[in-house]
Amino acid sequence: MYAHCHEMPGVTEEMATRVEAEVGEAPVAGLVAHVSGPSATGWRIIDVWESEEDYHRFEVERLNPALQVATRGVTPPSRPFESYAVTSVAGLARRA
């Protein structure tokens, strides 16, 4: 498994909600958990994926197009993301 952590300075809850609405509610292949919320400088997202490839597929097929629509082509500022190997995830009901 793979975790993707992204800090986005200046991003608000309203902006993040617009992006999530554009991504849609359809299941995302390979996504184990998605957690987002305010940080000291803006917004933070932590996702756990079955694989790094699953994340990159989501980024190309759903996230980038959603960002273009939700931000009207102006990508919000971000810092380089951090990624980590994940060996276990507890407390989540796994989907079949």
Coordinates of N, CA, C and O in Angstrom, one line a residue:
M1 N 0.8 -1.2 0.0 CA 0.0 0.0 0.0 C 0.9 1.2 0.0 O 2.1 1.2 0.3
Y2 N 0.2 2.4 -0.3 CA 0.9 3.6 -0.5 C 0.1 4.8 0.1 O -1.1 4.8 -0.1
A3 N 0.7 5.7 0.8 CA 0.0 6.9 1.3 C 0.5 8.1 0.6 O 1.7 8.2 0.4
H4 N -0.4 9.0 0.3 CA -0.1 10.2 -0.4 C -0.6 11.4 0.5 O -1.8 11.4 0.8
C5 N 0.3 12.2 0.9 CA 0.0 13.3 1.8 C 0.3 14.6 1.1 O 1.4 14.8 0.6
H6 N -0.7 15.5 1.1 CA -0.6 16.8 0.3 C -1.0 18.0 1.1 O -2.1 18.0 1.6
E7 N -0.1 18.9 1.3 CA -0.4 20.2 2.0 C -0.7 21.2 0.9 O 0.0 21.3 -0.1
M8 N -1.8 22.0 1.1 CA -2.2 23.0 0.1 C -2.5 24.3 0.8 O -3.6 24.6 1.2
P9 N -1.4 25.1 0.9 CA -1.5 26.4 1.5 C -2.6 27.3 0.8 O -2.6 27.3 -0.5
G10 N -3.4 28.0 1.5 CA -4.4 28.9 1.0 C -5.7 28.3 0.5 O -6.6 29.0 0.1
V11 N -5.7 27.0 0.5 CA -6.9 26.3 0.0 C -7.9 26.2 1.2 O -7.5 25.9 2.3
T12 N -9.2 26.5 0.9 CA -10.2 26.5 1.9 C -11.1 25.3 1.8 O -11.0 24.6 0.8
E13 N -11.9 25.1 2.8 CA -12.9 24.0 2.8 C -13.8 24.1 1.6 O -14.1 23.1 0.9
E14 N -14.2 25.3 1.2 CA -15.1 25.5 0.1 C -14.4 25.1 -1.2 O -15.1 24.5 -2.1
M15 N -13.2 25.5 -1.4 CA -12.4 25.1 -2.6 C -12.3 23.5 -2.6 O -12.5 22.9 -3.7
A16 N -11.9 22.9 -1.5 CA -11.8 21.5 -1.5 C -13.1 20.8 -1.8 O -13.1 19.8 -2.5
T17 N -14.2 21.3 -1.3 CA -15.5 20.7 -1.5 C -15.9 20.8 -3.0 O -16.5 19.9 -3.6
R18 N -15.5 21.9 -3.7 CA -15.8 22.0 -5.1 C -15.0 20.9 -5.9 O -15.5 20.3 -6.8
V19 N -13.8 20.7 -5.5 CA -13.0 19.7 -6.2 C -13.6 18.3 -6.0 O -13.8 17.5 -6.9
E20 N -13.9 18.0 -4.7 CA -14.5 16.7 -4.4 C -15.8 16.5 -5.1 O -16.1 15.4 -5.6
A21 N -16.6 17.6 -5.3 CA -17.9 17.4 -6.1 C -17.6 17.1 -7.5 O -18.3 16.3 -8.2
E22 N -16.6 17.7 -8.1 CA -16.2 17.4 -9.5 C -15.6 16.0 -9.7 O -15.9 15.4 -10.7
V23 N -14.9 15.5 -8.7 CA -14.4 14.1 -8.7 C -15.6 13.2 -8.7 O -15.5 12.2 -9.5
G24 N -16.6 13.5 -8.0 CA -17.8 12.7 -8.0 C -17.8 11.6 -6.9 O -16.8 11.4 -6.2
E25 N -19.0 11.0 -6.8 CA -19.1 10.0 -5.7 C -18.9 8.5 -6.2 O -18.9 7.6 -5.4
A26 N -18.6 8.3 -7.5 CA -18.4 7.0 -8.0 C -17.2 6.4 -7.2 O -16.2 7.1 -6.9
P27 N -17.2 5.1 -6.9 CA -16.0 4.5 -6.3 C -14.7 4.8 -7.1 O -14.7 4.8 -8.3
V28 N -13.7 4.9 -6.3 CA -12.3 5.1 -6.9 C -11.5 3.9 -6.7 O -11.2 3.4 -5.6
A29 N -11.2 3.2 -7.9 CA -10.4 2.0 -7.8 C -9.1 2.2 -7.1 O -8.3 3.1 -7.3
G30 N -8.9 1.3 -6.1 CA -7.6 1.3 -5.4 C -7.5 2.2 -4.2 O -6.6 2.2 -3.4
L31 N -8.6 3.1 -4.0 CA -8.5 4.0 -2.8 C -9.0 3.2 -1.6 O -10.1 2.7 -1.5
V32 N -8.1 3.2 -0.5 CA -8.4 2.6 0.7 C -9.1 3.6 1.7 O -10.1 3.2 2.3
A33 N -8.5 4.8 1.8 CA -9.0 5.8 2.7 C -8.7 7.2 2.2 O -7.6 7.4 1.6
H34 N -9.6 8.1 2.4 CA -9.4 9.5 2.0 C -9.7 10.3 3.3 O -10.8 10.2 3.8
V35 N -8.8 11.1 3.7 CA -9.0 12.0 4.9 C -8.5 13.4 4.5 O -7.5 13.6 3.9
S36 N -9.4 14.4 4.8 CA -9.0 15.8 4.4 C -9.5 16.7 5.5 O -10.5 16.4 6.2
G37 N -8.8 17.8 5.7 CA -9.3 18.8 6.7 C -8.3 20.0 6.7 O -7.3 20.0 6.0
P38 N -8.7 21.0 7.5 CA -7.9 22.2 7.6 C -6.5 21.9 8.2 O -6.4 21.0 9.1
S39 N -5.6 22.7 7.8 CA -4.2 22.7 8.4 C -3.9 24.1 8.8 O -4.7 25.0 8.6
A40 N -2.7 24.3 9.4 CA -2.4 25.7 9.9 C -2.3 26.7 8.7 O -2.5 27.9 8.9
T41 N -2.0 26.2 7.5 CA -1.8 27.1 6.4 C -2.9 27.0 5.3 O -2.9 27.7 4.3
G42 N -3.8 26.0 5.4 CA -4.8 25.8 4.3 C -5.5 24.5 4.5 O -6.3 24.3 5.4
W43 N -5.2 23.5 3.6 CA -5.9 22.3 3.6 C -4.9 21.1 3.4 O -3.9 21.3 2.8
R44 N -5.2 20.0 4.1 CA -4.3 18.8 4.0 C -5.2 17.6 3.6 O -6.3 17.4 4.1
I45 N -4.6 16.8 2.7 CA -5.2 15.6 2.3 C -4.3 14.4 2.5 O -3.1 14.5 2.2
I46 N -4.8 13.4 3.1 CA -4.0 12.1 3.2 C -4.9 11.0 2.6 O -6.0 10.8 3.0
D47 N -4.3 10.3 1.6 CA -5.0 9.2 1.0 C -4.1 8.0 1.2 O -2.9 8.0 1.1
V48 N -4.8 6.8 1.3 CA -4.1 5.5 1.4 C -4.6 4.8 0.1 O -5.9 4.7 -0.1
W49 N -3.7 4.3 -0.6 CA -4.0 3.6 -1.9 C -3.5 2.1 -1.9 O -2.5 1.8 -1.2
E50 N -4.1 1.3 -2.6 CA -3.6 -0.1 -2.8 C -2.2 -0.1 -3.4 O -1.4 -0.9 -3.1
S51 N -2.0 0.9 -4.3 CA -0.7 1.0 -5.0 C -0.5 2.4 -5.5 O -1.4 3.2 -5.7
E52 N 0.7 2.7 -5.8 CA 1.1 4.0 -6.3 C 0.5 4.2 -7.7 O 0.0 5.3 -8.1
E53 N 0.4 3.1 -8.5 CA -0.2 3.1 -9.8 C -1.7 3.5 -9.7 O -2.2 4.3 -10.6
D54 N -2.4 3.0 -8.7 CA -3.8 3.4 -8.5 C -3.9 4.9 -8.3 O -4.8 5.5 -8.9
Y55 N -3.0 5.5 -7.5 CA -3.1 6.9 -7.3 C -2.9 7.7 -8.6 O -3.6 8.6 -8.9
H56 N -1.8 7.3 -9.3 CA -1.5 8.0 -10.6 C -2.6 7.9 -11.6 O -2.9 8.8 -12.3
R57 N -3.3 6.7 -11.7 CA -4.4 6.6 -12.6 C -5.6 7.5 -12.2 O -6.1 8.2 -13.0
F58 N -5.9 7.6 -10.9 CA -6.9 8.5 -10.4 C -6.5 10.0 -10.7 O -7.4 10.7 -11.1
E59 N -5.3 10.3 -10.5 CA -4.8 11.7 -10.7 C -5.1 12.1 -12.2 O -5.6 13.2 -12.5
V60 N -4.7 11.2 -13.1 CA -4.9 11.5 -14.5 C -6.3 11.5 -15.0 O -6.8 12.4 -15.7
E61 N -7.0 10.4 -14.6 CA -8.4 10.2 -15.1 C -9.5 11.1 -14.4 O -10.5 11.4 -15.0
R62 N -9.3 11.4 -13.1 CA -10.4 12.1 -12.4 C -9.9 13.3 -11.6 O -10.6 14.3 -11.7
L63 N -8.8 13.3 -10.9 CA -8.4 14.5 -10.1 C -8.0 15.7 -11.0 O -8.5 16.8 -10.8
N64 N -7.1 15.5 -12.0 CA -6.7 16.6 -12.8 C -7.8 17.3 -13.5 O -8.0 18.5 -13.5
P65 N -8.7 16.5 -14.2 CA -9.9 17.1 -14.8 C -10.8 17.8 -13.8 O -11.3 18.9 -14.1
A66 N -11.0 17.3 -12.6 CA -11.8 17.9 -11.6 C -11.2 19.2 -11.1 O -11.9 20.2 -10.9
L67 N -9.9 19.2 -11.0 CA -9.2 20.5 -10.6 C -9.4 21.6 -11.6 O -9.6 22.7 -11.3
Q68 N -9.3 21.2 -12.9 CA -9.4 22.2 -14.0 C -10.8 22.8 -13.9 O -10.9 24.0 -14.1
V69 N -11.8 22.0 -13.7 CA -13.2 22.6 -13.6 C -13.4 23.4 -12.4 O -13.9 24.5 -12.4
A70 N -13.1 22.8 -11.2 CA -13.4 23.4 -9.9 C -12.6 24.7 -9.7 O -13.1 25.6 -9.0
T71 N -11.4 24.8 -10.3 CA -10.6 26.0 -10.1 C -10.6 26.9 -11.3 O -9.8 27.9 -11.3
R72 N -11.4 26.6 -12.2 CA -11.5 27.3 -13.5 C -10.1 27.5 -14.1 O -9.8 28.6 -14.6
G73 N -9.4 26.4 -14.1 CA -8.1 26.4 -14.8 C -6.9 27.0 -14.0 O -5.8 26.9 -14.4
V74 N -7.2 27.5 -12.8 CA -6.1 28.1 -11.9 C -5.8 27.1 -10.8 O -6.6 26.9 -9.9
T75 N -4.7 26.3 -11.0 CA -4.4 25.3 -10.0 C -4.0 25.9 -8.7 O -3.2 26.9 -8.7
P76 N -4.6 25.5 -7.6 CA -4.2 26.1 -6.3 C -2.8 25.8 -5.9 O -2.2 24.8 -6.4
P77 N -2.2 26.7 -5.2 CA -0.8 26.5 -4.8 C -0.7 25.2 -3.9 O -1.6 24.8 -3.2
S78 N 0.4 24.5 -4.1 CA 0.7 23.3 -3.3 C 2.2 23.2 -3.0 O 3.0 23.8 -3.7
R79 N 2.4 22.4 -2.0 CA 3.8 22.1 -1.7 C 4.0 20.7 -2.3 O 3.1 19.9 -2.5
P80 N 5.3 20.3 -2.5 CA 5.5 18.9 -2.9 C 4.8 17.9 -2.0 O 4.9 18.1 -0.7
F81 N 4.2 16.9 -2.5 CA 3.5 15.9 -1.7 C 4.6 15.0 -1.1 O 5.7 14.9 -1.6
E82 N 4.2 14.3 -0.1 CA 5.0 13.3 0.5 C 4.3 11.9 0.3 O 3.1 11.8 0.3
S83 N 5.1 10.9 0.0 CA 4.5 9.6 -0.1 C 5.2 8.6 0.8 O 6.4 8.8 1.1
Y84 N 4.5 7.6 1.3 CA 5.0 6.7 2.2 C 4.6 5.3 1.9 O 3.4 5.1 1.4
A85 N 5.4 4.3 2.2 CA 4.9 2.9 2.1 C 4.0 2.6 3.3 O 4.3 3.1 4.4
V86 N 3.0 1.9 3.2 CA 2.0 1.6 4.2 C 2.0 0.1 4.4 O 1.8 -0.6 3.4
T87 N 2.2 -0.4 5.6 CA 2.2 -1.8 5.9 C 0.9 -2.3 6.5 O 0.6 -3.5 6.4
S88 N 0.1 -1.4 7.1 CA -1.2 -1.8 7.6 C -2.1 -0.6 7.7 O -1.7 0.5 7.9
V89 N -3.4 -0.9 7.7 CA -4.5 0.1 7.9 C -5.5 -0.6 8.8 O -6.0 -1.6 8.6
A90 N -5.8 0.1 10.0 CA -6.7 -0.5 10.9 C -7.9 0.4 11.1 O -7.8 1.6 10.8
G91 N -9.0 -0.1 11.5 CA -10.2 0.7 11.8 C -11.1 1.0 10.7 O -12.0 1.7 10.8
L92 N -10.8 0.5 9.5 CA -11.6 0.7 8.3 C -12.3 -0.5 7.9 O -11.7 -1.6 7.9
A93 N -13.6 -0.4 7.5 CA -14.3 -1.6 7.0 C -13.8 -1.6 5.5 O -14.0 -0.7 4.7
R94 N -13.3 -2.7 5.1 CA -12.8 -2.9 3.8 C -14.0 -3.2 2.8 O -14.8 -4.0 3.2
R95 N -14.0 -2.6 1.7 CA -15.0 -2.8 0.7 C -14.6 -4.0 -0.1 O -13.5 -4.3 -0.5
A96 N -15.6 -4.8 -0.5 CA -15.4 -6.0 -1.3 C -15.1 -5.6 -2.8 O -15.5 -4.6 -3.2

